[in-house]
C-alpha atoms as one frame of an Amber mdcrd trajectory, in Angstrom:
protein
  62.156 -83.774 123.807  62.344 -80.044 124.907  61.381 -79.375 128.476  59.576
 -76.071 129.275  59.387 -74.920 132.985  56.323 -72.815 133.947  56.955 -71.073
 137.322  53.758 -70.151 139.174  50.681 -69.309 137.015  47.055 -69.493 137.457
  44.940 -72.598 136.723  43.959 -71.120 133.324  47.909 -70.483 132.338  48.691
 -73.871 133.513  46.010 -75.418 131.512  46.966 -73.411 128.440  50.612 -74.277
 128.725  49.823 -78.027 129.343  47.632 -78.065 126.156  51.007 -77.633 124.285
  52.485 -80.916 125.438  53.117 -83.399 122.403  56.120 -85.621 121.267  58.328
 -82.423 120.906  57.465 -80.568 124.196  57.051 -81.515 127.920  55.934 -78.964
 130.176  57.079 -79.080 133.915  55.101 -76.711 136.453  56.312 -75.730 139.833
  55.026 -72.935 142.243  58.378 -71.947 143.528  61.088 -70.036 142.171  63.547
 -72.902 143.158  63.270 -75.804 140.390  63.380 -79.341 141.321  66.428 -80.146
 143.476  68.284 -82.241 141.082  67.917 -79.597 138.139  68.734 -75.943 137.398
  66.768 -73.438 135.667  69.330 -73.515 132.749  68.602 -76.970 131.888  65.257
 -75.968 130.477  64.713 -75.221 126.694  62.445 -72.216 127.834  61.192 -70.862
 131.188  57.915 -69.391 131.675  57.038 -67.102 134.657  53.735 -65.663 136.090
  54.794 -61.944 136.913  52.615 -62.117 140.048  55.503 -63.909 141.730  57.400
 -60.533 141.686  54.515 -58.175 142.750  54.298 -56.469 146.134  57.612 -54.760
 145.854  59.528 -57.665 144.724  60.149 -56.517 141.157  63.946 -56.399 141.728
  64.065 -59.864 142.605  63.279 -60.798 139.123  66.692 -59.638 137.930  68.494
 -62.196 140.064  66.133 -65.037 139.376  66.363 -64.264 135.508  70.081 -64.323
 135.860  70.014 -67.935 137.051  68.237 -68.967 133.924  71.623 -68.813 132.048
  71.075 -69.125 128.169  67.526 -70.337 128.744  65.070 -67.895 127.106  62.817
 -66.331 129.817  59.208 -65.315 128.831  56.739 -63.626 131.444  52.843 -63.825
 131.537  51.660 -60.243 132.187  48.324 -59.061 132.300  48.986 -55.303 131.749
  49.185 -54.141 128.208  51.032 -50.943 128.442  54.349 -50.908 126.678  55.940
 -49.257 129.869  55.153 -52.359 131.893  56.703 -54.434 129.219  59.830 -52.446
 129.014  60.319 -52.684 132.751  60.346 -56.438 132.890  62.522 -56.637 129.743
  65.149 -54.287 131.353  65.394 -56.849 134.129  66.553 -59.483 131.893  63.447
 -61.315 130.418  63.526 -62.239 126.795  59.951 -61.209 126.073  56.541 -60.751
 127.687  53.347 -62.566 126.874  50.076 -60.747 127.513  47.525 -63.045 129.021
  44.752 -64.137 128.408  46.003 -65.269 124.781  45.100 -68.172 122.553  46.795
 -71.418 122.307  48.297 -70.711 118.961  49.606 -67.354 119.935  51.589 -68.874
 122.860  52.510 -71.831 120.272  54.189 -69.147 118.026  56.282 -67.693 120.811
  57.364 -71.182 122.093  58.309 -72.115 118.520  60.361 -69.078 118.219  62.097
 -69.194 121.413  62.491 -72.758 122.206  63.413 -73.980 118.723  67.060 -74.022
 117.573  68.132 -71.489 114.956  68.484 -74.113 112.300  64.943 -75.409 112.822
  63.315 -71.974 112.621  64.667 -69.512 110.171  62.940 -66.154 110.088  63.888
 -62.859 108.502  65.871 -60.242 110.216  63.395 -57.731 111.566  66.351 -55.342
 112.209  67.175 -55.248 108.536  67.471 -51.948 106.678  64.428 -52.583 104.913
  62.422 -52.624 107.939  64.275 -49.844 109.751  63.519 -47.422 107.059  59.744
 -48.040 107.587  59.689 -48.586 111.355  61.776 -45.953 113.415  62.177 -46.704
 116.891  64.807 -47.153 119.535  62.827 -47.529 122.754  61.976 -50.789 124.765
  58.359 -50.419 123.631  59.388 -50.483 120.034  61.500 -53.543 120.701  58.465
 -55.280 122.098  56.347 -54.259 119.081  58.953 -55.409 116.407  59.272 -58.827
 118.233  55.550 -59.114 117.942  55.382 -58.049 114.442  58.131 -60.775 113.528
  56.036 -63.474 115.482  52.949 -62.640 113.659  54.616 -62.680 110.239  55.649
 -66.278 110.699  52.043 -67.874 110.464  48.725 -67.051 108.942  46.696 -66.392
 112.066  44.457 -63.605 111.996  45.753 -60.490 113.911  43.934 -57.851 115.953
  45.945 -54.497 116.263  44.908 -52.415 119.215  45.797 -48.846 119.707  44.985
 -45.157 119.604  44.438 -43.202 116.386  47.681 -42.355 114.837  49.760 -44.922
 116.516  50.876 -46.454 113.375  48.530 -49.613 113.329  48.469 -49.558 109.450
  52.337 -49.531 109.232  52.376 -52.467 111.682  50.070 -54.388 109.360  52.066
 -53.591 106.366  55.285 -54.920 107.999  53.625 -58.145 109.112  52.705 -58.655
 105.368  56.055 -57.747 103.983  57.773 -60.176 106.396  55.477 -63.008 105.672
  55.357 -65.737 103.009  52.685 -63.555 101.174  54.890 -60.464 100.716  54.905
 -60.991  96.817  50.965 -60.778  96.774  48.657 -57.919  97.296  48.257 -56.020
 100.582  44.856 -54.404 100.496  43.815 -52.005 103.126  40.320 -50.443 103.830
  38.820 -48.410 106.674  35.530 -50.148 107.084  34.319 -47.235 109.254  34.574
 -44.974 106.310  32.393 -46.923 104.121  28.600 -46.139 103.767  26.926 -48.889
 105.968  24.697 -50.094 103.089  27.664 -50.553 100.696  30.095 -52.331 103.120
  28.948 -55.893 102.307  29.489 -55.205  98.433  33.049 -53.648  99.204  34.101
 -56.757 101.095  32.698 -59.445  98.966  32.027 -57.830  95.477  28.789 -57.390
  93.414  27.169 -59.131  90.423  25.461 -57.236  87.727  21.918 -56.734  88.506
  22.195 -57.233  92.360  20.543 -53.775  92.708  19.900 -50.717  90.426  23.039
 -49.626  89.080  25.087 -52.611  90.144  27.938 -53.762  87.929  29.997 -57.107
  88.371  33.241 -56.102  90.338  35.492 -57.778  92.753  35.342 -56.887  96.449
  38.331 -56.640  98.955  38.653 -60.260  99.405  39.230 -61.056  95.747  41.563
 -58.157  95.277  43.836 -59.495  98.302  43.574 -63.156  96.936  46.796 -64.816
  97.894  47.914 -61.771 100.247  46.677 -59.785 103.043  43.618 -57.815 103.867
  43.854 -55.189 106.355  40.520 -54.069 107.839  40.858 -50.888 109.945  38.349
 -49.931 112.411  36.689 -53.331 112.414  34.352 -52.226 115.103  32.366 -50.032
 112.639  30.640 -53.029 110.868  26.935 -53.995 111.431  25.620 -56.997 112.898
  24.531 -58.425 109.378  28.071 -57.829 107.993  29.675 -59.516 111.245  27.754
 -62.558 110.355  29.029 -62.803 106.780  32.699 -61.880 107.616  32.354 -64.740
 110.445  31.271 -67.096 107.811  34.142 -66.220 105.468  36.703 -66.775 108.252
  35.104 -70.048 109.290  34.483 -71.597 105.818  36.903 -69.778 103.763  34.187
 -69.026 101.251  32.212 -65.937 100.175  29.613 -64.923  97.641  29.382 -61.569
  95.742  26.198 -59.553  96.465  23.757 -60.898  94.225  25.607 -64.174  93.157
  24.676 -67.671  93.960  28.042 -69.066  93.515  30.700 -69.233  96.232  34.288
 -68.077  95.830  37.283 -69.387  97.881  39.185 -66.862  99.852  42.926 -67.350
 100.304  43.642 -64.174 102.499  45.290 -63.475 105.490  43.177 -61.171 107.865
  44.550 -58.261 109.889  42.002 -56.031 111.750  42.554 -52.961 113.803  40.535
 -50.916 116.229  40.729 -48.127 118.694  37.310 -49.160 120.081  36.903 -51.312
 123.179  36.044 -54.732 121.256  36.799 -56.743 124.345  33.803 -55.043 126.325
  31.658 -54.757 123.147  31.777 -58.559 122.960  30.478 -58.835 126.413  27.648
 -56.337 125.961  26.680 -57.954 122.692  27.587 -54.889 120.397  30.139 -57.144
 118.698  29.855 -60.825 118.096  31.853 -62.906 120.508  32.491 -65.489 117.984
  33.900 -63.140 115.390  35.946 -61.407 118.178  37.720 -64.668 118.841  38.145
 -65.419 115.026  39.938 -62.072 114.301  42.110 -62.339 117.651  44.391 -65.241
 116.715  47.021 -62.794 117.671  46.549 -59.621 119.582  49.232 -56.843 119.349
  48.967 -53.538 121.100  50.667 -50.702 119.328  51.866 -47.992 121.843  51.207
 -44.454 121.883  54.040 -41.869 121.544  53.581 -41.247 125.348  54.634 -44.840
 125.844  57.674 -44.737 123.587  58.928 -41.141 124.316  62.634 -42.032 123.214
  61.271 -42.173 119.646  59.636 -39.131 119.358  62.703 -37.123 118.221  64.275
 -39.926 115.781  60.571 -40.041 114.124  60.475 -36.375 113.756  64.057 -36.138
 112.440  63.061 -39.038 109.815  59.992 -37.023 108.750  62.124 -33.976 108.269
  64.691 -35.964 106.302  62.127 -37.135 103.848  60.472 -33.656 103.326  63.811
 -32.263 102.666  64.420 -35.030 100.222  61.175 -34.469  98.424  61.681 -30.591
  98.356  65.394 -30.802  97.489  66.408 -28.511 100.261  68.214 -28.833 103.478
  66.684 -28.050 106.930  67.314 -29.054 110.659  65.732 -28.576 113.916  67.342
 -26.212 116.402  68.291 -27.725 119.712  65.426 -25.759 121.373  62.968 -27.070
 118.805  64.089 -30.572 119.489  63.412 -30.164 123.331  59.895 -28.673 122.351
  59.390 -31.657 120.124  60.511 -34.177 122.623  58.585 -32.600 125.640  55.184
 -32.295 123.823  52.704 -35.066 124.759  51.361 -35.808 121.226  47.676 -36.903
 121.783  47.324 -37.353 118.098  50.434 -39.556 118.092  52.504 -40.224 115.089
  49.773 -38.757 112.737  49.927 -35.426 114.561  53.824 -35.428 114.815  54.091
 -35.792 111.171  51.633 -33.024 110.561  53.492 -30.710 112.894  56.921 -31.428
 111.336  55.247 -30.755 107.619  53.648 -27.633 108.651  56.779 -26.280 110.400
  58.931 -27.383 107.356  56.896 -25.235 105.157  56.219 -22.299 107.389  59.835
 -21.766 108.240  61.773 -19.549 105.862  65.101 -20.477 107.306  67.355 -23.617
 107.030  66.917 -23.931 110.914  63.521 -24.763 112.176  63.334 -22.964 115.555
  61.292 -23.480 118.687  59.008 -20.590 117.625  58.172 -22.524 114.378  57.113
 -25.537 116.286  54.900 -23.636 118.868  53.321 -21.925 115.972  52.050 -24.919
 114.323  51.246 -26.781 117.646
């Protein structure tokens, strides 16, 4: 039996951790940074800390405590969702952070990954070349995101991706699919907010001929994604009626085409994304609470470029390399241009950066893209 140590933690955190106890795991709770006298921190398969133990200027104390844990993985419960905060605790020696509140299955996925022996839990290498080509990132914030993508890919729980417009939520969803057991089946993506409100139900579930004037029999998103992954972007854009029907699919695994009386089975993994405050919307009634909890089996925050500044230049260079390959030409950034790119705040995130590099590439008549070229297109 593997033993897990929880150091500190609110009553809710303790209750969540204790709910994981079974024939494989035993959870030991303590409020002190010193474990029971006859045991050392490194004797536990996994150690969980509540970051509040290190508040009030005691952040550096975390480093020496983590060193005492030896080879035991260290996970830290935090409430902040900023990548900068996560990066800080990782630099001090933690293996990973867990944003609380979270659901039982989410915590279970972390524990299964970190507490199990390698031969018991075989996972794909997220640092593999095929992933690096798609996901450019050298920052601590990127490392956190990659770990979360890897964890999400190891199960079929619904995932909610949170992040500003242009941060790369679609890419994160695609990577989760490509690393999962469903990778050989379809990945279907749809921006729900871009569909006319009266047509959303038909797009999701399909239609039967005669359902309304001009309707023809055709499959919806759920059928097209059968056996694979359905990525619904801007999930906050669906109306109350569609929310009810989507909830029913997630609960029962069944749906009906518009105008059809026969139910169909849905073997689909759901990933949703939003830049809207769904957490507050569920409290105000704008978004159904029960649906919110259904789509947040795992919640992943995708950082802005401002939170991963070390990645700006590598991403820009990657965009430029692709443009050169497509055009059959050779161009590079001047040192001054790279400084300008690195120092810009990029409110539009990766999407804005891609647009800027593309415009500068085509606007420049030289093999070297100058600072002036970047200023011109910003």
